[in-house]
Short mmCIF file of C-alpha atoms in Angstrom, two decimals:
data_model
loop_
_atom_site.label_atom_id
_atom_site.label_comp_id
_atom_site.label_asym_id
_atom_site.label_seq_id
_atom_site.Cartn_x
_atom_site.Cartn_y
_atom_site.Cartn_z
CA UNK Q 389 -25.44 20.62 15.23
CA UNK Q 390 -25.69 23.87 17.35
CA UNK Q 391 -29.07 24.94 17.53
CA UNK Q 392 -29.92 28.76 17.24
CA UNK Q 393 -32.65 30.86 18.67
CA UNK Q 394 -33.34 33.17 15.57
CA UNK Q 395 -37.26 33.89 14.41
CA UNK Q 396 -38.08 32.40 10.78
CA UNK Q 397 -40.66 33.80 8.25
CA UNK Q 398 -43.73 32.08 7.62
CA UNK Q 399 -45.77 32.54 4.32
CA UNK Q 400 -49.05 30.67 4.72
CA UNK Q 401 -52.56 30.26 4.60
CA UNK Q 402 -54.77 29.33 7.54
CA UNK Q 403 -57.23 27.13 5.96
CA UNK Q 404 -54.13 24.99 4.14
CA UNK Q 405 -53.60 21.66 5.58
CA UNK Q 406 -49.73 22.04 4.67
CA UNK Q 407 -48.99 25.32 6.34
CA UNK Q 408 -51.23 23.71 9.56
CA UNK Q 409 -48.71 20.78 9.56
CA UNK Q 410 -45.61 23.80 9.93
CA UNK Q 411 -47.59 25.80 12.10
CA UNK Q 412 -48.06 23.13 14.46
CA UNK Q 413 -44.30 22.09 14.46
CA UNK Q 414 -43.24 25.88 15.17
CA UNK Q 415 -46.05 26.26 17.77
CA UNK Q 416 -44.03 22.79 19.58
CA UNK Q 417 -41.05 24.55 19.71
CA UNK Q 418 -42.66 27.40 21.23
CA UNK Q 419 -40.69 29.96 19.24
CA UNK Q 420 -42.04 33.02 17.96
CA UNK Q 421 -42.35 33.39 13.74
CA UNK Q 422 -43.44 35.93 11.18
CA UNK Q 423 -46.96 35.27 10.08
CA UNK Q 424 -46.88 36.27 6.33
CA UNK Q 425 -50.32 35.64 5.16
CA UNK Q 426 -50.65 34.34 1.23
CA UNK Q 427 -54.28 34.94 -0.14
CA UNK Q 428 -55.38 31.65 -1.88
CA UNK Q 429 -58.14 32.85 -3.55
CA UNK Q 430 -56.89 36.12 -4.78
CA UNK Q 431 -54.19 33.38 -6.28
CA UNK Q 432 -51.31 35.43 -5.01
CA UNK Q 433 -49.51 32.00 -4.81
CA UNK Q 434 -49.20 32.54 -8.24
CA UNK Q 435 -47.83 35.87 -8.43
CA UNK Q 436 -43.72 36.26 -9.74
CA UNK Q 437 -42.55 37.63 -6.17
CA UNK Q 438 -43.72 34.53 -4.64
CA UNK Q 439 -42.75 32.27 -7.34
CA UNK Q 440 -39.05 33.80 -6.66
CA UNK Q 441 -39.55 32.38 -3.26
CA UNK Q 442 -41.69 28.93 -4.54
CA UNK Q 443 -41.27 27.88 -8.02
CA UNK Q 444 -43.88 25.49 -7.35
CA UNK Q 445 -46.19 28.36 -6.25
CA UNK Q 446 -47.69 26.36 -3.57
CA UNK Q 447 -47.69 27.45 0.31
CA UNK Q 448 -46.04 27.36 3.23
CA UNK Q 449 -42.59 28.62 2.37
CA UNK Q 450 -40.17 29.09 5.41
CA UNK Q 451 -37.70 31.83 5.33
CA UNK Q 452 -34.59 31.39 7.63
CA UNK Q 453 -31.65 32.95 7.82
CA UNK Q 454 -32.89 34.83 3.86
CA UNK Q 455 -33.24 31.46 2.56
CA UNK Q 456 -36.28 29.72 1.26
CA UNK Q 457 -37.47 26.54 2.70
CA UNK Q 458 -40.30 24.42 0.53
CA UNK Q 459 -42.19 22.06 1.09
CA UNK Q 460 -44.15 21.15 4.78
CA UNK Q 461 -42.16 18.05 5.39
CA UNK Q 462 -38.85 19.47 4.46
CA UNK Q 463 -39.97 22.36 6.35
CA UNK Q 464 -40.67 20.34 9.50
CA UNK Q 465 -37.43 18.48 9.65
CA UNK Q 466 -35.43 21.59 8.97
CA UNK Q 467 -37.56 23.09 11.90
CA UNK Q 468 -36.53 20.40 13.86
CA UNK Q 469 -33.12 20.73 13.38
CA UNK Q 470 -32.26 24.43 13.35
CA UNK Q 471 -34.39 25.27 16.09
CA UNK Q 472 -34.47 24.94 20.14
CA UNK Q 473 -37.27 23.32 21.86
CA UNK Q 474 -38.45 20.02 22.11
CA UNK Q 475 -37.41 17.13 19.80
CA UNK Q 476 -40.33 16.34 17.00
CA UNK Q 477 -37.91 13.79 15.57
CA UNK Q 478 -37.36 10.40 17.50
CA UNK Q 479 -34.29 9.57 18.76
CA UNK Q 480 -34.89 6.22 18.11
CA UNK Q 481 -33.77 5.43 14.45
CA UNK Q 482 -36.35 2.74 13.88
CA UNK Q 483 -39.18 5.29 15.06
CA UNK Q 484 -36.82 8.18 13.01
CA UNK Q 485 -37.49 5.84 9.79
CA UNK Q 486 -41.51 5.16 10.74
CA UNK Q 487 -42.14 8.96 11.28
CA UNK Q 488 -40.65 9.49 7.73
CA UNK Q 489 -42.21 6.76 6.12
CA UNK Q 490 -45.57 8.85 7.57
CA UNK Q 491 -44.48 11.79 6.37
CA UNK Q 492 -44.36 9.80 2.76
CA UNK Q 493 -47.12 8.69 3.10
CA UNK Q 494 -49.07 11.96 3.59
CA UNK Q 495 -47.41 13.71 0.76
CA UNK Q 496 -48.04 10.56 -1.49
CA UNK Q 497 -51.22 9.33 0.03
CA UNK Q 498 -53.17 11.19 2.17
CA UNK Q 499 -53.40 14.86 0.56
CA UNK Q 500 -54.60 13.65 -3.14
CA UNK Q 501 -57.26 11.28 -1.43
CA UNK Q 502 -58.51 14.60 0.51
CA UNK Q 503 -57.84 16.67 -2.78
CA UNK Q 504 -60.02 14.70 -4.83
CA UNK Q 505 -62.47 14.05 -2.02
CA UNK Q 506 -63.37 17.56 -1.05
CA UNK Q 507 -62.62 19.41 -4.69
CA UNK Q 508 -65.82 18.95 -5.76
CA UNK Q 509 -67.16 20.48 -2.56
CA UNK Q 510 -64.63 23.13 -1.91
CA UNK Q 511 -63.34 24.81 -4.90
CA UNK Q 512 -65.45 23.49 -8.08
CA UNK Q 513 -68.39 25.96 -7.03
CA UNK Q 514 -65.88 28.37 -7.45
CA UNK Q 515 -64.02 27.64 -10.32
CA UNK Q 516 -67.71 27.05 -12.13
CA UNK Q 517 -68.28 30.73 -11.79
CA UNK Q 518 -64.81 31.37 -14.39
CA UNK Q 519 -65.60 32.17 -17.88
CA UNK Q 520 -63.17 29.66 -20.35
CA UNK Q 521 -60.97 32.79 -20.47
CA UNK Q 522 -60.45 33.21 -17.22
CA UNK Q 523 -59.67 29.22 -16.60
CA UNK Q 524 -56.84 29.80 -19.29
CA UNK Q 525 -55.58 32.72 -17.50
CA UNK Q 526 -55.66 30.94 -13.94
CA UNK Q 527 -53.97 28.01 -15.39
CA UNK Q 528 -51.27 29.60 -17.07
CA UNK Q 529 -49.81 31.22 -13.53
CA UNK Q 530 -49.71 27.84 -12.15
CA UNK Q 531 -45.82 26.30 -12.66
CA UNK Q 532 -46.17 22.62 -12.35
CA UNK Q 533 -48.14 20.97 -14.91
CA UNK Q 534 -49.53 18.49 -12.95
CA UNK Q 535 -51.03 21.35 -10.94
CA UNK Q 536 -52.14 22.70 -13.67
CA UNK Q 537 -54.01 19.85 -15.18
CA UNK Q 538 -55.72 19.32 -12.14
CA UNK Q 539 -56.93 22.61 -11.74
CA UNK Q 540 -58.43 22.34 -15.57
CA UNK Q 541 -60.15 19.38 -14.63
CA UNK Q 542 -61.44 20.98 -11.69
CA UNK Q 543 -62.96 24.01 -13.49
CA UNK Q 544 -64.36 21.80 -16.34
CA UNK Q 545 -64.63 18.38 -15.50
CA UNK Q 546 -65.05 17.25 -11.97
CA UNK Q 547 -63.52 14.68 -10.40
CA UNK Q 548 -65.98 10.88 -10.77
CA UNK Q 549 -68.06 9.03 -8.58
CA UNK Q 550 -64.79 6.39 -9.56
CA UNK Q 551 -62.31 9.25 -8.45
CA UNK Q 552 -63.82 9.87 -5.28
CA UNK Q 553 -64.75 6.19 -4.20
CA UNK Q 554 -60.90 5.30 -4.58
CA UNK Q 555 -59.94 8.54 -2.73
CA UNK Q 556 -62.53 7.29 0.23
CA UNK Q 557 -60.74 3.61 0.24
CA UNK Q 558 -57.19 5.21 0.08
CA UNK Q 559 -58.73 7.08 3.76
CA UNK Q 560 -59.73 4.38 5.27
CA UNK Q 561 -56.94 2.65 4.28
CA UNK Q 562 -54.87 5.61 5.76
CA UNK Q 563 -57.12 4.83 9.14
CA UNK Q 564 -56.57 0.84 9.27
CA UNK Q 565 -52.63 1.69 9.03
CA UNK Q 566 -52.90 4.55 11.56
CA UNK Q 567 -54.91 2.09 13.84
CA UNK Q 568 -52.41 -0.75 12.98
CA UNK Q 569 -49.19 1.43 14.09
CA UNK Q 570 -50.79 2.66 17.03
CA UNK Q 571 -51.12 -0.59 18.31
CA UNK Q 572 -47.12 0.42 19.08
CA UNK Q 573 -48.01 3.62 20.34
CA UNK Q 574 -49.03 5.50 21.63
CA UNK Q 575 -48.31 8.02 19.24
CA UNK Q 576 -47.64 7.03 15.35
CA UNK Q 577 -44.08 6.68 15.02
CA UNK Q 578 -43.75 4.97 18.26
CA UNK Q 579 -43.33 6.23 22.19
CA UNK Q 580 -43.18 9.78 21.56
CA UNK Q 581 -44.86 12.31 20.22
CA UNK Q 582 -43.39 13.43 16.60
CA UNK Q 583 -43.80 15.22 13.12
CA UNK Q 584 -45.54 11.57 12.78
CA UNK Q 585 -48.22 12.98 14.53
CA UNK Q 586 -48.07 16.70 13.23
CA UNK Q 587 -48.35 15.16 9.41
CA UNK Q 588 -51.65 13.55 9.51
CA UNK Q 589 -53.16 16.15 12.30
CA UNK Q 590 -54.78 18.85 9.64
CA UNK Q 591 -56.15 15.61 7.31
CA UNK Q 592 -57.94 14.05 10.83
CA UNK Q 593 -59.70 17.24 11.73
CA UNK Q 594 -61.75 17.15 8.44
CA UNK Q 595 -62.33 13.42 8.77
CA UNK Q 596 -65.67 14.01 9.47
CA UNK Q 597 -66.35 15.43 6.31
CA UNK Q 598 -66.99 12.41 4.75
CA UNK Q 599 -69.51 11.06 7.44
CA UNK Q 600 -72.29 10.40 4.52
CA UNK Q 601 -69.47 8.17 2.84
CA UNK Q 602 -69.14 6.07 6.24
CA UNK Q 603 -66.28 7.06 7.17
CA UNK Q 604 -66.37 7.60 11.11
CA UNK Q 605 -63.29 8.17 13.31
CA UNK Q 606 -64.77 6.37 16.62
CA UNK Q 607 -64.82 2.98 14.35
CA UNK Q 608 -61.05 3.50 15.07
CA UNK Q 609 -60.80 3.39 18.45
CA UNK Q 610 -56.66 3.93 18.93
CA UNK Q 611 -56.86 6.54 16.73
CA UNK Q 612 -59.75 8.06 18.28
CA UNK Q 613 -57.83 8.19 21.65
CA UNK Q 614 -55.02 9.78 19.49
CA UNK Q 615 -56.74 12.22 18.45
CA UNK Q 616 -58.26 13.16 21.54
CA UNK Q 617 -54.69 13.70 22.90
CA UNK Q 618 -53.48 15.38 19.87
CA UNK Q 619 -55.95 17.72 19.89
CA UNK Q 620 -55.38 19.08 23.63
CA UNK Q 621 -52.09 19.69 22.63
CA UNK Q 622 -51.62 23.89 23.29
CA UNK Q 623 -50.06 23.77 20.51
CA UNK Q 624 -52.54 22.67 18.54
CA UNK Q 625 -54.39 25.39 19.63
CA UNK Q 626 -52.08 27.53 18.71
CA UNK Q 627 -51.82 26.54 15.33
CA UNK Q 628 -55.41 26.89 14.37
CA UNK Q 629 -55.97 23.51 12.61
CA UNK Q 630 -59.66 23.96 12.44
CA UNK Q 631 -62.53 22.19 10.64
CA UNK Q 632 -63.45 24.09 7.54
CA UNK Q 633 -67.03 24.79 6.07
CA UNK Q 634 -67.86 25.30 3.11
CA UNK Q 635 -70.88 27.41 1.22
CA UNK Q 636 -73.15 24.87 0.01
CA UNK A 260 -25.94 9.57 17.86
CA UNK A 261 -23.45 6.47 18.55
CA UNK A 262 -22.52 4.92 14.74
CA UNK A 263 -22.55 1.21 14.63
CA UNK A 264 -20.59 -1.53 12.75
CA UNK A 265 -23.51 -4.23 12.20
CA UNK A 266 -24.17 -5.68 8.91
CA UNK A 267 -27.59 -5.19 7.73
CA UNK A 268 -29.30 -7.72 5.24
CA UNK A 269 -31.09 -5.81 1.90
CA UNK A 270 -34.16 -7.62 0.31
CA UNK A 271 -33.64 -6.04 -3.66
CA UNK A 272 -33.59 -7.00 -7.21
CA UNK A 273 -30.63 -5.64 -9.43
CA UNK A 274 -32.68 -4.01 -12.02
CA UNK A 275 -34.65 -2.39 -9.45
CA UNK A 276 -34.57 1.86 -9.16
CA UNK A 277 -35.23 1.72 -5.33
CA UNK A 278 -32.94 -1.36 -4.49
CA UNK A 279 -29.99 0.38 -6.67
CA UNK A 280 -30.77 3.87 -4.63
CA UNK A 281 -30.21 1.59 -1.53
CA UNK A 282 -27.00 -0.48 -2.79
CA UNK A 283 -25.42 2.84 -3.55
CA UNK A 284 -25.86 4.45 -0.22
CA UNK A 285 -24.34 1.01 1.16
CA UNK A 286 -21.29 1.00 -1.18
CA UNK A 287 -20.46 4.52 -0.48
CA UNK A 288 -20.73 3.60 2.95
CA UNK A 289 -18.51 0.39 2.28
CA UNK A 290 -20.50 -1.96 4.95
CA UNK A 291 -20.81 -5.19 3.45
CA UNK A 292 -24.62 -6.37 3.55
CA UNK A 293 -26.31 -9.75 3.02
CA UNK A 294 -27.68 -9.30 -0.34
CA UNK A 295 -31.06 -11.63 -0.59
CA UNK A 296 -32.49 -11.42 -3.78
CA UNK A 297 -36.43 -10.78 -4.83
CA UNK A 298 -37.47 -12.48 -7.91
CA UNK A 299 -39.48 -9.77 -9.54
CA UNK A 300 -40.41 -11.40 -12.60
CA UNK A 301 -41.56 -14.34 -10.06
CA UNK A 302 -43.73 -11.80 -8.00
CA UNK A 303 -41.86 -13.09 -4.71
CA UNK A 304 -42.58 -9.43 -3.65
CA UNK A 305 -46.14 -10.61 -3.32
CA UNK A 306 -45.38 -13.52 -0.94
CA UNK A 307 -46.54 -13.75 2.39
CA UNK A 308 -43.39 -14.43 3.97
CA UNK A 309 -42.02 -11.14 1.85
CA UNK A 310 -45.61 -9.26 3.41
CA UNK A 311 -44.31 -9.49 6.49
CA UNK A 312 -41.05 -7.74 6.03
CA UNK A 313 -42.98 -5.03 3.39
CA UNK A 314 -46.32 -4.83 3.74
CA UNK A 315 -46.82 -2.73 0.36
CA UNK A 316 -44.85 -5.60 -1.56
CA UNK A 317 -42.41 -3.98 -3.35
CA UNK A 318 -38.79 -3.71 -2.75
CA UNK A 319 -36.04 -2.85 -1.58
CA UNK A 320 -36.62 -3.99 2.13
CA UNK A 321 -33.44 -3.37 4.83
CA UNK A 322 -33.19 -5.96 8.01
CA UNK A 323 -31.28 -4.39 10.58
CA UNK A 324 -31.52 -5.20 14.03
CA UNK A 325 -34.09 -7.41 13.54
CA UNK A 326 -36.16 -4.98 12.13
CA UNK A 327 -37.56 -4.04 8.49
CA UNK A 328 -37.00 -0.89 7.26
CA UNK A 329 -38.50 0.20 4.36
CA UNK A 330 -38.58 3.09 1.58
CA UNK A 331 -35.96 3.55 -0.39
CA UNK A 332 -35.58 7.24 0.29
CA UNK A 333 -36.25 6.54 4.36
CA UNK A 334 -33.79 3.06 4.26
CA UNK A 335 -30.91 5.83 2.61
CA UNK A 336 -31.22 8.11 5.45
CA UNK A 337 -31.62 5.51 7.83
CA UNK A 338 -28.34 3.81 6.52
CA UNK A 339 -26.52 7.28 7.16
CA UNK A 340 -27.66 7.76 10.47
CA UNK A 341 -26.59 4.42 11.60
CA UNK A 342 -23.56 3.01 9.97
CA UNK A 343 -19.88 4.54 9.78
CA UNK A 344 -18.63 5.68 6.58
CA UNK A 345 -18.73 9.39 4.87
CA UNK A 346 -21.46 10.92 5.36
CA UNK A 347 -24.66 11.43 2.96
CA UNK A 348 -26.72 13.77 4.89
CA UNK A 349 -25.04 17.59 4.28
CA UNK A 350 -24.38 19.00 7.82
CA UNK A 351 -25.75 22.76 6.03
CA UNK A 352 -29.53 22.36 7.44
CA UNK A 353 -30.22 24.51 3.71
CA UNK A 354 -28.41 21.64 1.93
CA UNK A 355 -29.84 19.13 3.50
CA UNK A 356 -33.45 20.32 3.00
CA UNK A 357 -32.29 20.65 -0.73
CA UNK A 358 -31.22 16.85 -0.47
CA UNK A 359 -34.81 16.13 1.28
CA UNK A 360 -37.22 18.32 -1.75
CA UNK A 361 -34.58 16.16 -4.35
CA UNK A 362 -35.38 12.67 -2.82
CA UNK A 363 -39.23 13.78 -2.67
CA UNK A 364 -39.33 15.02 -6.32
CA UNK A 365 -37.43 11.79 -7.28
CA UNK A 366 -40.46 9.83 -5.21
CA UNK A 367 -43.12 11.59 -6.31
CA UNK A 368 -42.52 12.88 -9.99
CA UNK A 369 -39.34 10.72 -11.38
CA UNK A 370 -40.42 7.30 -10.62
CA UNK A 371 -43.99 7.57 -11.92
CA UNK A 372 -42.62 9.62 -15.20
CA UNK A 373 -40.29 6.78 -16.26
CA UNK A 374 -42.57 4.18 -14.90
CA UNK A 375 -45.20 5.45 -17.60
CA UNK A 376 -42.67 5.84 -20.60
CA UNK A 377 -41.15 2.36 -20.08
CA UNK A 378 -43.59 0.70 -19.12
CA UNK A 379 -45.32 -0.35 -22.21
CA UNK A 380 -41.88 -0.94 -23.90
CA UNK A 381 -40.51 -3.17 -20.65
CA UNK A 382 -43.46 -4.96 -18.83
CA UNK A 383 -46.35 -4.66 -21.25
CA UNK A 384 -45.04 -7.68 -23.64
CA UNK A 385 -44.83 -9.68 -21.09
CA UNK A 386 -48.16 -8.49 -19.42
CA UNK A 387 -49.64 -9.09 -22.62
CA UNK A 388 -49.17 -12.81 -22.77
CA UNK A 389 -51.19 -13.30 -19.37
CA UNK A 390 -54.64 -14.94 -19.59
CA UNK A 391 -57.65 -13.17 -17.56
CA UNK A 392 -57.17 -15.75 -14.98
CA UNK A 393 -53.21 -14.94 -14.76
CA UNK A 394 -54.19 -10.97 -14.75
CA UNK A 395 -56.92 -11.94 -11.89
CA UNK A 396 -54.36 -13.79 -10.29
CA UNK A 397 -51.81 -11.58 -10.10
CA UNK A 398 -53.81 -8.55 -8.85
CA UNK A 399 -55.29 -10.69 -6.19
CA UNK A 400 -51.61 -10.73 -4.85
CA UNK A 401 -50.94 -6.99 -5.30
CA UNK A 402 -51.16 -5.45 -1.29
CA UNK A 403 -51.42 -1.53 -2.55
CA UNK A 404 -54.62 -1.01 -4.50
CA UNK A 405 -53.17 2.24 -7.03
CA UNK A 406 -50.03 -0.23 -7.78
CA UNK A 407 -52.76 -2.81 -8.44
CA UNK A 408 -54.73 -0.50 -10.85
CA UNK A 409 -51.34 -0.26 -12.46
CA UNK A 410 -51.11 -3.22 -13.37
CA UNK A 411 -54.38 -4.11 -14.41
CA UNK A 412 -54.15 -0.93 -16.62
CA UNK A 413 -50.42 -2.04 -17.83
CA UNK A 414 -51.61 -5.79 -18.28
CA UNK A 415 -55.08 -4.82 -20.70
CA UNK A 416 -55.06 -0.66 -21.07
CA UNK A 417 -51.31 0.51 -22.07
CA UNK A 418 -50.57 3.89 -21.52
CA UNK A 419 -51.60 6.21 -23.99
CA UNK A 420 -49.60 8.88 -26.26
CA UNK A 421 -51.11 11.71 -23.89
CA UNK A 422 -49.75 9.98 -21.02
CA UNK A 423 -46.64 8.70 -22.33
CA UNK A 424 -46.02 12.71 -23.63
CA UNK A 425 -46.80 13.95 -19.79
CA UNK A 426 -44.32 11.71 -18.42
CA UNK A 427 -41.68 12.83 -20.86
CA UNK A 428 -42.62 16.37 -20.32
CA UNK A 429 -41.77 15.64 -16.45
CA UNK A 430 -38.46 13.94 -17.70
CA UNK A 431 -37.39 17.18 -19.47
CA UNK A 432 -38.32 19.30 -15.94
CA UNK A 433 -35.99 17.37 -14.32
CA UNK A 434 -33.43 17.50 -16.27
CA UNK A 435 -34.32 21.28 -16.46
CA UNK A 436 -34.04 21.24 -12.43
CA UNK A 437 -30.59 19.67 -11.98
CA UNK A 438 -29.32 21.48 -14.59
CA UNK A 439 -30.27 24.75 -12.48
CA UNK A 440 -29.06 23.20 -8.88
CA UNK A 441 -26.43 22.13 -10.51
CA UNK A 442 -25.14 25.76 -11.21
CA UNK A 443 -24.51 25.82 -7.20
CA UNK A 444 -23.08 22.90 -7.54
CA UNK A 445 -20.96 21.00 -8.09
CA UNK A 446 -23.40 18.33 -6.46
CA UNK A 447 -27.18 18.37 -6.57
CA UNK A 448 -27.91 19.72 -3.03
CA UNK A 449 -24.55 21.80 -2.98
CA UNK A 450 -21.24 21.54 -2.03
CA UNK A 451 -21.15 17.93 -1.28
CA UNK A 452 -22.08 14.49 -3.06
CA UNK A 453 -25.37 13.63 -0.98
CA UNK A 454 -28.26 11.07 -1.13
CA UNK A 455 -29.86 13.96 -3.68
CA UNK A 456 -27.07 12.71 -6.37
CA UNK A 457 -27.77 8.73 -5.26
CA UNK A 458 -31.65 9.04 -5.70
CA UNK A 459 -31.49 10.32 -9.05
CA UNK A 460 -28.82 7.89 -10.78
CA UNK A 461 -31.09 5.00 -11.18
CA UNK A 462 -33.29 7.09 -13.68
CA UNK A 463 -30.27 8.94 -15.40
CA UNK A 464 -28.27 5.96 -16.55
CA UNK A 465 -31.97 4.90 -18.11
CA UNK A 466 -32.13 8.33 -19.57
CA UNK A 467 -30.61 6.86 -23.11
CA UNK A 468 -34.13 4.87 -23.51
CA UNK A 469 -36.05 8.61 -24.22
CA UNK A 470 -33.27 9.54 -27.07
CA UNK A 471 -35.67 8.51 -29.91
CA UNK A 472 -38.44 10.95 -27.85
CA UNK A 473 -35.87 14.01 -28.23
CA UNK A 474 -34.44 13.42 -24.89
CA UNK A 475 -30.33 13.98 -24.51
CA UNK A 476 -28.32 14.11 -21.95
CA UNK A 477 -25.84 16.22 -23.49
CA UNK A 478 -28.43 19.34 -23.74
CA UNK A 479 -27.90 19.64 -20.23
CA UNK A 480 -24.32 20.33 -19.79
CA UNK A 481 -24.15 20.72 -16.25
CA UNK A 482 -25.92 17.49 -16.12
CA UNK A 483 -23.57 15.67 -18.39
CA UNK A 484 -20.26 17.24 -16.27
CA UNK A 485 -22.27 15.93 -12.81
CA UNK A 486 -23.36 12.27 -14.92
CA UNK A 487 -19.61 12.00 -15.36
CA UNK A 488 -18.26 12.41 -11.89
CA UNK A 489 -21.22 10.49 -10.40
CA UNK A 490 -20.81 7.35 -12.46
CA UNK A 491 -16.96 7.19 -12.05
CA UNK A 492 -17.53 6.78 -8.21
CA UNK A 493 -15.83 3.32 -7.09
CA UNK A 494 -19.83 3.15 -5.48
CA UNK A 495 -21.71 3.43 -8.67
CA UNK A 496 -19.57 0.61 -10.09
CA UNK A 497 -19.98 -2.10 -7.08
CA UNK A 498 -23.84 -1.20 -7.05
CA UNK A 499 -24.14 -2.19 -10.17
CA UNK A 500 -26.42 0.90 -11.47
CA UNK A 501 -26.37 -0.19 -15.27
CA UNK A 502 -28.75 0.43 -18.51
CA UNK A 503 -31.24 -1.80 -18.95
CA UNK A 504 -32.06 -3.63 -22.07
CA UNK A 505 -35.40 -5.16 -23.35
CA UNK A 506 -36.13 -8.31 -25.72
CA UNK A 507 -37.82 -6.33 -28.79
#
């Protein structure tokens, strides 16, 4: 497939962990994009001209060529493919088929252990503050009802000490199979450095959130050496996958 | 990339969603394969000697090379990438992300909907009949601790109405999806039949089990016009992709 030199769209937030993972890919190839910011908490997500871009009124969306592209893994592969600049996919179709089966297993995985372990201490002091009215109002912008019921149970009825333990295994467990693959290395999906990597960067950088619930990144030694060369990446940098605080 | 002529070997059960995602791929691709059955109903997914080909225990599982591949959505692209036969990837880099956000909804909404609403019809009775021991038993074997929970929760806590309701409600949004791909059709990510079309037909030919829930195919015309050329592929056929029937 030819591959063209032609500057995409990016609609984004900077503090979400899925428009990190495509900011990081487009900062690899080193080619310039539109930075369209989407304001999270003034839910503009949610709003009918992004919707028309999103149904699932969720960010980053990727506009190339005047058409949409959803979803950061989707995103990243269509990145890969369309643009110049390094490879983020391997060669290799054995490390091609590890990388995706990382990529699954950050979609499936990895973001609704961090969801449920940091709702409680990101957005439920926020969404305490809403009268009932104003939960019913927020909810009914939000297309997919899964979405939706998590954001009721959010507002109303935190996640459990059960919830959250589970999340913190389903971590660790991400960790032991991070530390397992690595073993391969040195980067996830095998010699070279690939959306493998990119996928679990923006989860990693907040691992040290959950500290008080023992979970320590230098008890993984691989991937603590992995991380200390993903993170001098300049691309990395570039991308601004940053810890977040949060109000207490 | 250079396409080879090798014969892979596919781990599977017939009745299986993921194995028949995987035989269908193959067929299209007319590569005979070494078909080595997994007795489900055994648990020979929870072997050791099956551990070591798939450490999460469940199949399909595709030996190639010497190596396990595994995923059903990762093993379909994987078989496209390396064996010779039409392709199942769109060249359109918009097409192809289409096929990618259809094999990720299928993963991530369509299994786990009709795994909830047949569930309690399919493996419940048999569930059911297990003693504590045989329920402790089993679990013990079960690698993936949320499949385990599953089953625990299948084996002493069916599924309720609420969540039997939700996963229809994610039935009808799927159908409500295709139906609106569909109208840039003919095929689900476009112009061409793709993996999208393959990932979804081992939940549509089950779709007859929701009619007494208000479910029908034939609502959906464009559906029903794409349910007709799929299953009339000479593929579909040798995959064996059938409707499944229960012991009442």
């Amino acid at each position: 497939m030819d591959k063209v030199e032609s500057s995409p769209a990016l609609h984004h937030a900077w503090v979400s962990s899925a428009s990190r993972r495509v900011r990081f890919a487009l900062e690899e190839k080193e080619i310039g994009y539109q930075s369209i910011l989407v304001d999270l908490l003034a839910f503009e997500q949610h709003t009918p001209e992004y919707l028309a871009l999103n149904p699932n009124g969720w960010v980053p969306t990727l506009v190339h060529d005047g058409v949409p592209v959803v979803e950061s893994s989707v995103i990243c592969e269509y990145i890969d493919e369309i643009l110049q600049g390094p490879p983020l996919v391997p060669h290799d179709p054995h490390e091609r088929a590890r990388m995706r089966v990382w990529a699954k297993w950050t979609d499936e995985v990895v973001i609704r252990a961090f969801q449920v372990a940091n709702w409680n201490r990101m957005m439920a002091p926020v969404a305490r503050t809403w009268t009932d009215d104003e939960v019913e109002q927020r909810l009914a912008a939000i297309p997919v009802p899964d979405r939706r019921e998590d954001w009721r149970r959010m507002a109303r009825q935190p996640f459990s000490k059960a919830d959250i333990d589970h999340a913190i295994s389903n971590v660790r467990r991400t960790l032991e199979r991070m530390e397992s693959d690595l073993a391969a290395g040195p980067w996830l999906a095998g010699a070279n450095f690939s959306l493998a990597d990119i996928h679990l960067s923006p989860y990693i950088v907040r691992i040290d959130e959950h500290v008080d619930r023992g979970v320590r990144l230098q008890d993984y030694p691989r991937c603590s050496d992995w991380w200390q060369r993903l993170s001098s990446r300049a691309a990395f940098a570039r991308a601004r996958i940053e810890p977040v605080t949060f109000k207490d």
